Amino acid sequence: MSSTSSLSEKLDNGPPKHALGKLASLLKRHEIDIENIGDIKKVSLYQSLTKDAEGEAHVHDLVGIQISPAWESGPEWPVIQPGPAIKLPKSAATKKASALKTCVVLPDMQIGYFRNKEGELEPTHDETSISLSLAITKDINPDLVVLVGDNLDLPELGKYRLSPAFQQTTQAAVDRATEVCAQLRAAAPGAEIKWLAGNHEERLTNFMLDNAAAAFGIRAGKRPDSWPVLSVPNLCRLDDFNVEYLAGYPASCVWINEHLKVVHGDLVRSGASTAYAYLKREKVSVLYGHVHRREWAEQTREDYDGPRTVMAASPGCLARIDGAVPSTKGGTDLDGRPLTRYENWQQGLAVVQYEEGDGKFNVEMVTIRDGWSLYRGKEYSQ
């Protein structure tokens, strides 16, 4: 039995204080944290009448609440989306006939961002170095472009402690990497472009396996040949720019010809000795990334057919070298923003002229210093 007239009067005059107290008691009794409530669907205030053993009537104020959890509508942070769709203009560039082909090797970019004191996104990649590399690539108009890997930094998906300055920056990094791929295709319209996965791209795969294994490998409906939705080639729209993605760090590599290959790299040695470590391990010449340093070493061995020289070299990186990229030698201020501390890293790229198959090759290191580069007599700067 209920008394609707008095209840309507209470509702017209606003909820009584004791009713609000009952709501609070109800939530507390059921151990429901207010922070976990996403929306209040309905609140009901009503009364019931009971009689005690002596026949006396007693009116009881009752309260009911219908709520939904905070996670019902999805996560508070935006879900990472593919980079922007970019329409490339038609190119009239043509290649000169030559027995030698040309390959441009672009090392680690570490595309990513953090928020500075003004709350604006500041890149961990070096925009000037990337711009100069694109300009050099355009002038060369190569047959092949190899992205060595770690083009995305992805600190939010790594295993290391993350400061708030780097939070919610993955989408911006994906968008910028997508734009770089579009710019690279415009600079080298007829080239094969291959993106080697590095250990930082592998962070996305590992993050999915560790935190959302049920979603690992999920593809768009009825598209079994498409890339997984949360994968680098899908997020960065690599198919739009005809960029081949080679997953499987550290096993994947690109063979420029039978005597020279490109790997992201899994060796790091101090004192510029990483190149010598590769010479001990590899039987052919190798270009590698990962260390962010320009290195070069050669070794000549004698076999039945005579001397054979192999080389190992790293063209450096296209990331900032002033401490912006999170590393074991970097540090942050009390707000979690990176401090300036110059790493023993160098910026640059490599250009390879080669014959296909069992042919010759020649590697040129192109250095970038303080936003300036020189390639075959032409200066590049911003």
mmCIF file of C-alpha atoms in Angstrom, residues 78-207:
data_model
loop_
_atom_site.group_PDB
_atom_site.id
_atom_site.type_symbol
_atom_site.label_atom_id
_atom_site.label_comp_id
_atom_site.label_asym_id
_atom_site.label_seq_id
_atom_site.Cartn_x
_atom_site.Cartn_y
_atom_site.Cartn_z
ATOM 1 C CA PRO A 78 39.568 8.067 -27.073
ATOM 2 C CA VAL A 79 40.136 4.824 -28.946
ATOM 3 C CA ILE A 80 43.091 4.996 -31.348
ATOM 4 C CA GLN A 81 41.858 5.513 -34.907
ATOM 5 C CA PRO A 82 43.632 5.115 -38.262
ATOM 6 C CA GLY A 83 45.567 8.149 -39.453
ATOM 7 C CA PRO A 84 43.943 10.700 -41.763
ATOM 8 C CA ALA A 85 42.969 9.710 -45.292
ATOM 9 C CA ILE A 86 45.327 11.503 -47.679
ATOM 10 C CA LYS A 87 44.810 11.741 -51.429
ATOM 11 C CA LEU A 88 48.089 11.815 -53.318
ATOM 12 C CA PRO A 89 48.441 13.972 -56.440
ATOM 13 C CA LYS A 90 49.472 12.341 -59.695
ATOM 14 C CA SER A 91 53.204 12.549 -60.309
ATOM 15 C CA ALA A 92 54.906 13.123 -63.645
ATOM 16 C CA ALA A 93 58.354 12.158 -62.334
ATOM 17 C CA THR A 94 60.268 9.737 -64.548
ATOM 18 C CA LYS A 95 63.404 7.740 -63.880
ATOM 19 C CA LYS A 96 66.580 7.867 -65.939
ATOM 20 C CA ALA A 97 67.707 4.615 -67.505
ATOM 21 C CA SER A 98 70.714 3.229 -65.625
ATOM 22 C CA ALA A 99 72.311 -0.129 -64.948
ATOM 23 C CA LEU A 100 72.591 0.864 -61.290
ATOM 24 C CA LYS A 101 69.547 1.156 -59.090
ATOM 25 C CA THR A 102 69.265 3.420 -56.054
ATOM 26 C CA CYS A 103 67.964 2.741 -52.558
ATOM 27 C CA VAL A 104 67.370 5.312 -49.813
ATOM 28 C CA VAL A 105 67.618 3.962 -46.265
ATOM 29 C CA LEU A 106 65.796 6.025 -43.623
ATOM 30 C CA PRO A 107 66.634 5.096 -40.010
ATOM 31 C CA ASP A 108 64.728 5.342 -36.720
ATOM 32 C CA MET A 109 62.335 8.316 -36.580
ATOM 33 C CA GLN A 110 60.738 7.626 -33.156
ATOM 34 C CA ILE A 111 57.601 9.554 -34.135
ATOM 35 C CA GLY A 112 55.825 10.604 -30.956
ATOM 36 C CA TYR A 113 54.843 13.545 -28.777
ATOM 37 C CA PHE A 114 54.733 14.903 -25.245
ATOM 38 C CA ARG A 115 52.914 17.941 -23.848
ATOM 39 C CA ASN A 116 55.050 20.936 -22.969
ATOM 40 C CA LYS A 117 54.320 23.479 -20.229
ATOM 41 C CA GLU A 118 51.767 25.222 -22.431
ATOM 42 C CA GLY A 119 49.947 21.932 -22.959
ATOM 43 C CA GLU A 120 50.921 21.827 -26.635
ATOM 44 C CA LEU A 121 52.173 18.686 -28.348
ATOM 45 C CA GLU A 122 55.919 18.697 -28.896
ATOM 46 C CA PRO A 123 57.505 16.018 -31.119
ATOM 47 C CA THR A 124 60.093 13.472 -30.067
ATOM 48 C CA HIS A 125 60.965 12.942 -33.737
ATOM 49 C CA ASP A 126 63.039 15.575 -35.517
ATOM 50 C CA GLU A 127 60.798 17.318 -38.031
ATOM 51 C CA THR A 128 63.717 19.090 -39.705
ATOM 52 C CA SER A 129 65.694 15.884 -40.249
ATOM 53 C CA ILE A 130 62.629 14.146 -41.659
ATOM 54 C CA SER A 131 61.964 17.098 -43.964
ATOM 55 C CA LEU A 132 65.559 17.103 -45.250
ATOM 56 C CA SER A 133 65.419 13.349 -45.809
ATOM 57 C CA LEU A 134 62.234 13.714 -47.841
ATOM 58 C CA ALA A 135 63.816 16.479 -49.938
ATOM 59 C CA ILE A 136 66.906 14.357 -50.639
ATOM 60 C CA THR A 137 64.706 11.371 -51.481
ATOM 61 C CA LYS A 138 62.697 13.463 -53.918
ATOM 62 C CA ASP A 139 65.846 14.634 -55.718
ATOM 63 C CA ILE A 140 67.178 11.071 -55.944
ATOM 64 C CA ASN A 141 63.844 9.551 -57.068
ATOM 65 C CA PRO A 142 65.010 6.089 -55.921
ATOM 66 C CA ASP A 143 63.971 2.607 -56.984
ATOM 67 C CA LEU A 144 63.711 1.415 -53.390
ATOM 68 C CA VAL A 145 63.147 3.057 -50.001
ATOM 69 C CA VAL A 146 63.706 1.117 -46.790
ATOM 70 C CA LEU A 147 62.381 2.405 -43.479
ATOM 71 C CA VAL A 148 64.638 0.724 -40.933
ATOM 72 C CA GLY A 149 61.973 0.642 -38.198
ATOM 73 C CA ASP A 150 61.124 2.373 -34.922
ATOM 74 C CA ASN A 151 59.350 4.979 -36.988
ATOM 75 C CA LEU A 152 56.771 5.046 -34.189
ATOM 76 C CA ASP A 153 57.973 5.447 -30.606
ATOM 77 C CA LEU A 154 54.733 4.374 -28.815
ATOM 78 C CA PRO A 155 55.784 5.122 -25.212
ATOM 79 C CA GLU A 156 52.214 4.602 -23.959
ATOM 80 C CA LEU A 157 52.381 0.970 -25.034
ATOM 81 C CA GLY A 158 55.811 0.200 -23.599
ATOM 82 C CA LYS A 159 56.738 -1.571 -20.386
ATOM 83 C CA TYR A 160 58.465 1.411 -18.797
ATOM 84 C CA ARG A 161 56.997 3.946 -16.378
ATOM 85 C CA LEU A 162 55.133 6.687 -18.265
ATOM 86 C CA SER A 163 54.756 10.278 -17.100
ATOM 87 C CA PRO A 164 51.514 12.229 -17.716
ATOM 88 C CA ALA A 165 53.232 14.416 -20.331
ATOM 89 C CA PHE A 166 53.314 11.444 -22.726
ATOM 90 C CA GLN A 167 49.771 10.221 -22.077
ATOM 91 C CA GLN A 168 47.125 10.326 -24.816
ATOM 92 C CA THR A 169 49.688 11.068 -27.540
ATOM 93 C CA THR A 170 49.486 7.824 -29.534
ATOM 94 C CA GLN A 171 46.791 9.084 -31.898
ATOM 95 C CA ALA A 172 48.850 12.149 -32.817
ATOM 96 C CA ALA A 173 51.854 9.892 -33.497
ATOM 97 C CA VAL A 174 49.787 7.591 -35.724
ATOM 98 C CA ASP A 175 48.467 10.598 -37.641
ATOM 99 C CA ARG A 176 51.962 12.011 -38.194
ATOM 100 C CA ALA A 177 53.377 8.652 -39.293
ATOM 101 C CA THR A 178 50.517 8.391 -41.782
ATOM 102 C CA GLU A 179 51.405 11.812 -43.177
ATOM 103 C CA VAL A 180 55.092 10.868 -43.436
ATOM 104 C CA CYS A 181 54.164 7.800 -45.499
ATOM 105 C CA ALA A 182 52.082 9.984 -47.813
ATOM 106 C CA GLN A 183 54.930 12.496 -48.134
ATOM 107 C CA LEU A 184 57.400 9.702 -48.825
ATOM 108 C CA ARG A 185 55.222 8.241 -51.557
ATOM 109 C CA ALA A 186 54.913 11.699 -53.136
ATOM 110 C CA ALA A 187 58.712 12.081 -52.998
ATOM 111 C CA ALA A 188 59.350 8.636 -54.518
ATOM 112 C CA PRO A 189 56.303 7.895 -56.692
ATOM 113 C CA GLY A 190 57.805 4.923 -58.533
ATOM 114 C CA ALA A 191 59.760 3.318 -55.710
ATOM 115 C CA GLU A 192 59.169 0.190 -53.725
ATOM 116 C CA ILE A 193 58.769 1.340 -50.127
ATOM 117 C CA LYS A 194 59.333 -1.177 -47.348
ATOM 118 C CA TRP A 195 58.789 -0.522 -43.630
ATOM 119 C CA LEU A 196 60.689 -2.898 -41.354
ATOM 120 C CA ALA A 197 59.107 -3.413 -37.953
ATOM 121 C CA GLY A 198 61.388 -2.434 -35.085
ATOM 122 C CA ASN A 199 61.150 -3.173 -31.393
ATOM 123 C CA HIS A 200 59.024 -0.054 -30.853
ATOM 124 C CA GLU A 201 56.419 -1.068 -33.442
ATOM 125 C CA GLU A 202 56.442 -4.447 -31.699
ATOM 126 C CA ARG A 203 55.153 -2.656 -28.591
ATOM 127 C CA LEU A 204 51.691 -2.504 -30.163
ATOM 128 C CA THR A 205 51.652 -6.267 -30.740
ATOM 129 C CA ASN A 206 52.890 -7.003 -27.229
ATOM 130 C CA PHE A 207 50.429 -4.567 -25.664
#
